[in-house]
CSV table of C-alpha atoms in Angstrom, one decimal:
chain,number,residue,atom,x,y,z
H,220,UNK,CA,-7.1,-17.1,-31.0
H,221,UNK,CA,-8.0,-13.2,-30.5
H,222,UNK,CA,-5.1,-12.5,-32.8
H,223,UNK,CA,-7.0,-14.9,-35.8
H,224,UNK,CA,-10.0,-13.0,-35.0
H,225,UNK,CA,-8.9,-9.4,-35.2
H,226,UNK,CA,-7.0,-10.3,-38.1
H,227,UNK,CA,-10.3,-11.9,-39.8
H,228,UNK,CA,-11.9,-9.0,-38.7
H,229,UNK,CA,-10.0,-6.6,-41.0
H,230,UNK,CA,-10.5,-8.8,-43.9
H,231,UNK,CA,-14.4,-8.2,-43.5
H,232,UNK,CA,-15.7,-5.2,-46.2
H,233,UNK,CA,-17.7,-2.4,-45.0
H,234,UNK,CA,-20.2,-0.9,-46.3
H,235,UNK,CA,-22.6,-3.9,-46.1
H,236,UNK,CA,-25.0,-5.2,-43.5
H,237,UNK,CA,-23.8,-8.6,-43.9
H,238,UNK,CA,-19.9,-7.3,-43.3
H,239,UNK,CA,-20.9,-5.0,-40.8
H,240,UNK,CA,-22.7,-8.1,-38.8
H,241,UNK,CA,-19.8,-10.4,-39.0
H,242,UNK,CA,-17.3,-7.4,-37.7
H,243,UNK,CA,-19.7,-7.0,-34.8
H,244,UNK,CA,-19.8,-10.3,-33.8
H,245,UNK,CA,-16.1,-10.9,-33.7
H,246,UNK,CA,-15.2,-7.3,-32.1
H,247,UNK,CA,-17.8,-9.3,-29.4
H,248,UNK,CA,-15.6,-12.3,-29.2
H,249,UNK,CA,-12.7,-10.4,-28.8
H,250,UNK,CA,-13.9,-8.1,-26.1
H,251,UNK,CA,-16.2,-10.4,-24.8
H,252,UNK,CA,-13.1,-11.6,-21.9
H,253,UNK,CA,-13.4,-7.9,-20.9
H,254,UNK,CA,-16.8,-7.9,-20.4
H,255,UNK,CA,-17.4,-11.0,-18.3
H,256,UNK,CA,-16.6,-10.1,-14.5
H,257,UNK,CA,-18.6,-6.8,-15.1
H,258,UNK,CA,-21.8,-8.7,-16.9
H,259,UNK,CA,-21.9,-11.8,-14.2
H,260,UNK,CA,-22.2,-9.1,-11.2
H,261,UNK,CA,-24.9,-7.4,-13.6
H,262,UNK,CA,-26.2,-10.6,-13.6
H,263,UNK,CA,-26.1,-12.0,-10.3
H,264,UNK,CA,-27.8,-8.2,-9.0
H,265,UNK,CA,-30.6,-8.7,-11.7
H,266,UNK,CA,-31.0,-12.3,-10.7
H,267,UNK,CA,-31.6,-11.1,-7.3
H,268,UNK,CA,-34.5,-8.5,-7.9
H,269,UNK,CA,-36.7,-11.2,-9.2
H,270,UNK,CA,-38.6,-7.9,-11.2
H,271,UNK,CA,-38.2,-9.4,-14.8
H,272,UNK,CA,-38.6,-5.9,-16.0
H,273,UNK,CA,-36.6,-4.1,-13.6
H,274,UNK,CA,-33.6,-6.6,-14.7
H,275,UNK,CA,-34.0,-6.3,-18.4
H,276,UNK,CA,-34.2,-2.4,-18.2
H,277,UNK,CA,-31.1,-2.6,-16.2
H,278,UNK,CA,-29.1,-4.5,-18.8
H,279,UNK,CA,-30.4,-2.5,-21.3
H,280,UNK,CA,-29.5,0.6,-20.2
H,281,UNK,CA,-25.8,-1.2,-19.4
H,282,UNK,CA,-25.7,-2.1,-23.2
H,283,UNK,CA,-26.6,1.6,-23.9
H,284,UNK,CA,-23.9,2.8,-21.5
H,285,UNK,CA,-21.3,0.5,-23.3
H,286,UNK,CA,-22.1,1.0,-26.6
H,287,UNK,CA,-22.9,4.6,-26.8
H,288,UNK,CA,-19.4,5.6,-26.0
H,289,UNK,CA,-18.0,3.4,-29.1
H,290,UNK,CA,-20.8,5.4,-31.4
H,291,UNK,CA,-19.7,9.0,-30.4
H,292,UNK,CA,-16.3,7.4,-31.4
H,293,UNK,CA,-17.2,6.2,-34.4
H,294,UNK,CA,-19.2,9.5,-35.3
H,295,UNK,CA,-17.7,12.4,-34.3
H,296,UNK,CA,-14.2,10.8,-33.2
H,297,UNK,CA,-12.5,12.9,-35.8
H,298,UNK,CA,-13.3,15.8,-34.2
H,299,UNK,CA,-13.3,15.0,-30.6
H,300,UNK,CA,-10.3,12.7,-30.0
H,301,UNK,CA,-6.5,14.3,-30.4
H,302,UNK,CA,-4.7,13.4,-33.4
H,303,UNK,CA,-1.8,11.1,-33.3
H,304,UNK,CA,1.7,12.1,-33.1
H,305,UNK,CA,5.1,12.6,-31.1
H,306,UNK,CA,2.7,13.1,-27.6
H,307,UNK,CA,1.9,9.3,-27.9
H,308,UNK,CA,5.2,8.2,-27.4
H,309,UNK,CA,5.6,10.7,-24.7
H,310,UNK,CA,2.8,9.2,-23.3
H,311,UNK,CA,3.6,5.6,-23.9
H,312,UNK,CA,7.0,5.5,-22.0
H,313,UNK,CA,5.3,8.2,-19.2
H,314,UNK,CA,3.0,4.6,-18.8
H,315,UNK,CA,6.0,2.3,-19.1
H,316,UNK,CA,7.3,3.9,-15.9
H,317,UNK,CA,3.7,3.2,-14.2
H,318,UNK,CA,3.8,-0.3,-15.3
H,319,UNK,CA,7.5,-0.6,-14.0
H,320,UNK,CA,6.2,0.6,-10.1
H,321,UNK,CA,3.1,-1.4,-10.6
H,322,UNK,CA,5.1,-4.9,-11.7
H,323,UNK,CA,7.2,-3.4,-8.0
H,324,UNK,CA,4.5,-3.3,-6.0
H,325,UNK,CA,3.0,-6.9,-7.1
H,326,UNK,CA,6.6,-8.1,-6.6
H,327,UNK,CA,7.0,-6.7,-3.3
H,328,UNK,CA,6.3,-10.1,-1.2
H,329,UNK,CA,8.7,-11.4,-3.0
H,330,UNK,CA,11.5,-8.7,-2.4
H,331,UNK,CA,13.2,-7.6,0.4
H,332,UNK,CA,11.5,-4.6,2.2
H,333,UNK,CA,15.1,-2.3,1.4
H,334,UNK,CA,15.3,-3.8,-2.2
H,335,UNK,CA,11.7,-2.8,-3.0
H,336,UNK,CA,12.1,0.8,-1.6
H,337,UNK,CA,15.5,1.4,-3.4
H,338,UNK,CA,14.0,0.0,-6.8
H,339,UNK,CA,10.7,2.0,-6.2
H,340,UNK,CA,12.7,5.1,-5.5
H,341,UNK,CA,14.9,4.8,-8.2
H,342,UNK,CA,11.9,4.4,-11.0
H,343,UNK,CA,10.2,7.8,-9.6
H,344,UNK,CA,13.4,9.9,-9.4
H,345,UNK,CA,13.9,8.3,-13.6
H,346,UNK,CA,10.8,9.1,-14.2
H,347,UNK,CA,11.1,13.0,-13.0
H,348,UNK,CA,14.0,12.6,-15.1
H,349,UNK,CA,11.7,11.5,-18.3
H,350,UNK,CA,9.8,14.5,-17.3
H,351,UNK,CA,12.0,17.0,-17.0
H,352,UNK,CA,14.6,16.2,-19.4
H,353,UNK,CA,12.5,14.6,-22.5
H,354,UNK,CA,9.1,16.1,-22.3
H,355,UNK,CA,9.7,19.5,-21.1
H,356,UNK,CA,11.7,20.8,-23.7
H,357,UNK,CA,8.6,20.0,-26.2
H,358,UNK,CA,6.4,21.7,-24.0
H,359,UNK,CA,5.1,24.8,-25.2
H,360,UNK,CA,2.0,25.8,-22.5
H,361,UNK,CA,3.2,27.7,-19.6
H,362,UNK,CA,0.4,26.1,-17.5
H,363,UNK,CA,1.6,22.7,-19.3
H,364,UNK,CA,5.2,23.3,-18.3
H,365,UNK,CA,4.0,24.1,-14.8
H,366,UNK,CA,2.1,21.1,-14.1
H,367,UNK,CA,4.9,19.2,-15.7
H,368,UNK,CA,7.5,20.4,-13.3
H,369,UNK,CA,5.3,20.2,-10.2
H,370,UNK,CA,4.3,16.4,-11.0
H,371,UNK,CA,8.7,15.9,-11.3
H,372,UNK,CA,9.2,17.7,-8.3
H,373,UNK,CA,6.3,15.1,-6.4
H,374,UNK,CA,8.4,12.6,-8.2
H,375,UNK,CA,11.7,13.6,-7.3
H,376,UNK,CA,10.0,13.7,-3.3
H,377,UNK,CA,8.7,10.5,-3.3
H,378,UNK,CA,11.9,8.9,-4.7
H,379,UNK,CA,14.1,10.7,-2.3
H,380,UNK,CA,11.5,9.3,0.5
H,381,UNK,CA,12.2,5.8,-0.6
H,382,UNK,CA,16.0,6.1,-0.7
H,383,UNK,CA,16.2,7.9,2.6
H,384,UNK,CA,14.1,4.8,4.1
H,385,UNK,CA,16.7,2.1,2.5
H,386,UNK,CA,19.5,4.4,4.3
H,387,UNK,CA,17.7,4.4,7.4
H,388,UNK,CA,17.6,0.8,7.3
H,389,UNK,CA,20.9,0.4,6.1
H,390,UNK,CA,21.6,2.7,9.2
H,391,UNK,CA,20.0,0.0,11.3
H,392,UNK,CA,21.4,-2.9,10.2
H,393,UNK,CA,24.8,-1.6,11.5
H,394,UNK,CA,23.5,-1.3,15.1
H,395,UNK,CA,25.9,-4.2,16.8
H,396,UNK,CA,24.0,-4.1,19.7
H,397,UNK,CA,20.2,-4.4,20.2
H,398,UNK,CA,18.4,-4.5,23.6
H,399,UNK,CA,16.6,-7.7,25.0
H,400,UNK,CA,13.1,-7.9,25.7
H,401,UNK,CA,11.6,-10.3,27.8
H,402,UNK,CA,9.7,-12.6,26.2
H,403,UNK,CA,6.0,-13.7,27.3
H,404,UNK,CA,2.7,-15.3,25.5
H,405,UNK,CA,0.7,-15.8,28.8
H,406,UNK,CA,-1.0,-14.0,31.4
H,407,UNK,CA,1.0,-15.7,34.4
H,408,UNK,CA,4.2,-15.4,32.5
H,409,UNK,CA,3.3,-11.6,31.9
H,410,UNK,CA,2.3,-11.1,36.0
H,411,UNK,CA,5.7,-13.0,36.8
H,412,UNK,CA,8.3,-10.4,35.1
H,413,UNK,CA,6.1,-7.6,36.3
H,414,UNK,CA,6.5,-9.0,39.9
H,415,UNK,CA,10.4,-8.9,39.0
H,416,UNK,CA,10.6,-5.5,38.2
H,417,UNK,CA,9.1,-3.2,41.2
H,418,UNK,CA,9.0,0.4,40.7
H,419,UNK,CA,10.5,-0.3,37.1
H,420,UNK,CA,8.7,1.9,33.9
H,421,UNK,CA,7.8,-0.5,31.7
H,422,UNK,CA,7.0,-1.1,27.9
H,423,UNK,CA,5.1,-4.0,27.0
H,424,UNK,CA,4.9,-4.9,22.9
H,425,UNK,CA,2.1,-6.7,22.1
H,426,UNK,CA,3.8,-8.8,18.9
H,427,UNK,CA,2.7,-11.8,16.2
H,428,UNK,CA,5.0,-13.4,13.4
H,429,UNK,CA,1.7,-13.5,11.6
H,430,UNK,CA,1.5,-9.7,12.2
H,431,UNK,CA,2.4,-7.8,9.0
H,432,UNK,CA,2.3,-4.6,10.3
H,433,UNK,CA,4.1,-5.9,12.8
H,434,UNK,CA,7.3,-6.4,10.7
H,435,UNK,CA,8.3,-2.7,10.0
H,436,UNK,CA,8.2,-1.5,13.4
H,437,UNK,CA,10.4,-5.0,14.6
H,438,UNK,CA,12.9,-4.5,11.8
H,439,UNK,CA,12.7,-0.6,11.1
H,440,UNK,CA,11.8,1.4,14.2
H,441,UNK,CA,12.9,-0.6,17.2
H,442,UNK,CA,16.3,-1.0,16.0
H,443,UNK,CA,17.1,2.4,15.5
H,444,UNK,CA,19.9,3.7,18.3
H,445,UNK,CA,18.0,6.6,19.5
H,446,UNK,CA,14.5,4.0,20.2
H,447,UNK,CA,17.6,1.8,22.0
H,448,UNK,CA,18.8,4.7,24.1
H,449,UNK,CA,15.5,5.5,25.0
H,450,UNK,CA,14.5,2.0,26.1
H,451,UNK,CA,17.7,1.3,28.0
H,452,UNK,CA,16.1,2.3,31.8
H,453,UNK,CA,12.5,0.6,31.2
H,454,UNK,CA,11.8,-2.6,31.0
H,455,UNK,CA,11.0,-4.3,28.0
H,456,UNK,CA,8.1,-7.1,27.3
H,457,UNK,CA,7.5,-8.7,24.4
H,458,UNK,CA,3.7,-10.0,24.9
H,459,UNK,CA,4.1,-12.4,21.7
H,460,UNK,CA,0.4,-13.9,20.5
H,461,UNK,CA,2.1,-16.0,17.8
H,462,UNK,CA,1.0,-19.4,19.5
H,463,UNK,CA,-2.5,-19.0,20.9
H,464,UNK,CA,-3.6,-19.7,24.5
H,465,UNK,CA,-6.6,-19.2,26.5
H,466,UNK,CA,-5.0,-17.5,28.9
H,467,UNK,CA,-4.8,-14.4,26.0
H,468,UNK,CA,-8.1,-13.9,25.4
H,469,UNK,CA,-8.8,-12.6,29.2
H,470,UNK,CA,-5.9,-10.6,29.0
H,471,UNK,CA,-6.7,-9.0,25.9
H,472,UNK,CA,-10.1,-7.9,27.2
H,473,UNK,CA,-8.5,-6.7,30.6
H,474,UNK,CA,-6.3,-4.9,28.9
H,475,UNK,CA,-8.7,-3.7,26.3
H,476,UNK,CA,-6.1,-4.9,23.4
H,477,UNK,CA,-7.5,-4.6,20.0
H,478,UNK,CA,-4.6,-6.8,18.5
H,479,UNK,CA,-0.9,-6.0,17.2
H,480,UNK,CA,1.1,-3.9,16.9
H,481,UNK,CA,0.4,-2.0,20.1
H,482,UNK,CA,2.5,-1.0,22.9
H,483,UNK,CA,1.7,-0.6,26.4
H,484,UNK,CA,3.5,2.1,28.7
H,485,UNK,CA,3.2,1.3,32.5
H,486,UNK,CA,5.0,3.9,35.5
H,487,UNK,CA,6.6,2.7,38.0
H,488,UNK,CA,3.9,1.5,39.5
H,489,UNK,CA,3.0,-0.5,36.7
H,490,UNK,CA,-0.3,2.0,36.3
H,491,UNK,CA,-0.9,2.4,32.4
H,492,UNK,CA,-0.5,5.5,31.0
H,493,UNK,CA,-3.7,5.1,28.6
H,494,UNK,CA,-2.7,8.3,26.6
H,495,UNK,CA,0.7,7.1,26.0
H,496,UNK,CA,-1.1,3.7,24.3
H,497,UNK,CA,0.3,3.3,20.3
H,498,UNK,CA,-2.1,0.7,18.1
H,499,UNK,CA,-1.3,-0.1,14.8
H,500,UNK,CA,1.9,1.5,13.0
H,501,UNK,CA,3.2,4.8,13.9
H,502,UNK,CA,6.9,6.2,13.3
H,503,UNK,CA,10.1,6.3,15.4
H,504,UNK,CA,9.6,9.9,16.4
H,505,UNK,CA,6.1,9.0,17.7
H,506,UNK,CA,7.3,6.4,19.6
H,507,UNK,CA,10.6,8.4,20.9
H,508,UNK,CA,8.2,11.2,22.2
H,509,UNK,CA,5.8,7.9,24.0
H,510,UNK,CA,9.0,7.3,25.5
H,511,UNK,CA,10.5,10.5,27.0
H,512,UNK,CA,6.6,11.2,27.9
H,513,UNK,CA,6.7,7.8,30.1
H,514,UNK,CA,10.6,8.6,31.4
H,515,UNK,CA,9.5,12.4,32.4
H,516,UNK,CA,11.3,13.9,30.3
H,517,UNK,CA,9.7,16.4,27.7
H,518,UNK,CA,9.6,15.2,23.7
């Protein structure tokens, strides 16, 4: 239907009022669509003042602002915008590589985490590639070429960041052994396995299935052998609030728990170590210096 209408448009002569009419009323049919989320919450605010003229200067001055930019265009546009040539295909495929990590991202549920980070890294380090290889050559501008190879160098970073993630990963899936925790979702089954473990350090790790920053630290940092080494002489509670019970909500507040992730460091005897407290995500080095710090050993 747009298509038809932008064709029709074309058809219409200038130079009339009657032409130039009918080309502004379908140029509003076609960007109407555009227009519509912006104009209803324009509208719903006005609606709200109940200041008839208040509202009507406010949507006139939002006509102003949109059609004033399309005037200048039409007016001085020959002077002001750049003219066409090689530069917009640059700048076309520089886009095609942001629509490639965009069409990523919104496909990330849908991936696996060290699919999405490989893909993701491999798009940045091609498009530093792009840069560096394509575009540079035709750069002229010292400042230009500068800017040029400092964006591919960011590039080339935050690839190489995304492929050294999948190889950590990678790294952890070959751990062939992984440490137990004990597994609790109430208050007495948490005061039970403390009462097992006297004198014992201990880590508790306040967990949820439906915890999404939850996920990276279970299948990322956890598994990594140096977090295993570290956890081998504490012990190791998994306080999981998947299911709810009502037993959680005093312990929560007694233990001033926000929500997941966080993990709890106890001494020996079973005192928290408030400083030592991690909420929300943090890294593997963070949590390796948490640990040593509850062990007595320096990070």
């Amino acid at each position: 239907m747009l298509q038809r209408l932008d064709q029709w448009q074309q058809k219409q002569k200038g130079g009339t009022l009657i032409g130039a009419g009918l080309m502004d009323m379908i140029a509003a049919l076609i960007v109407g669509p555009c227009m519509s989320a912006p104009l209803a919450g324009a509208l719903i605010y006005v609606s709200q003042l109940n200041q008839p003229m208040l509202g009507a200067s406010y949507l006139f001055v939002l006509g102003l602002g949109l059609g004033l930019p399309l005037f200048i265009a039409a007016v001085f546009g020959s002077h002001l915008l750049p003219k066409p040539g090689i530069w917009m295909d640059r700048l076309k495929f520089s886009f095609g590589f942001v629509m490639l990590a965009l069409a990523l991202y919104f496909a990330r549920p849908l991936l696996p985490g060290i699919l999405y980070l490989g893909l993701l890294g491999v798009v940045l380090i091609t498009c530093s590639g792009y840069f560096l290889f394509k575009m540079l050559p035709h750069v002229h501008r010292s400042v230009s070429k500068i800017v040029l190879m400092l964006l591919s160098g960011l590039l080339v970073y935050a690839g190489g960041m995304q492929l050294y993630h999948v190889w950590s990963q990678v790294q952890v899936a070959h751990v062939k052994s992984r440490l137990e925790w004990q597994r609790v979702s109430t208050a007495a089954q948490l005061q039970q396995v403390l009462a097992k473990h006297p004198a014992q350090p201990v880590v508790i790790d306040v967990y949820a299935d439906w915890c999404v920053a939850c996920q990276p630290i279970e299948k990322e940092v956890i598994p990594r052998s140096d977090i295993q080494a570290a956890l081998q002489n504490v012990v190791r509670i998994k306080l999981d609030l998947t299911h709810y019970h009502p037993s959680q909500d005093e312990l929560l507040k007694e233990w001033q728990i926000l929500g997941p992730p966080t993990f709890i460091f106890l001494n020996a005897a079973h005192q928290e170590q408030r400083e030592l407290r991690l909420t929300g995500t943090f890294s593997a080095t963070h949590l390796l210096g948490k640990l040593q710090q509850l062990q007595g050993e320096q990070p």
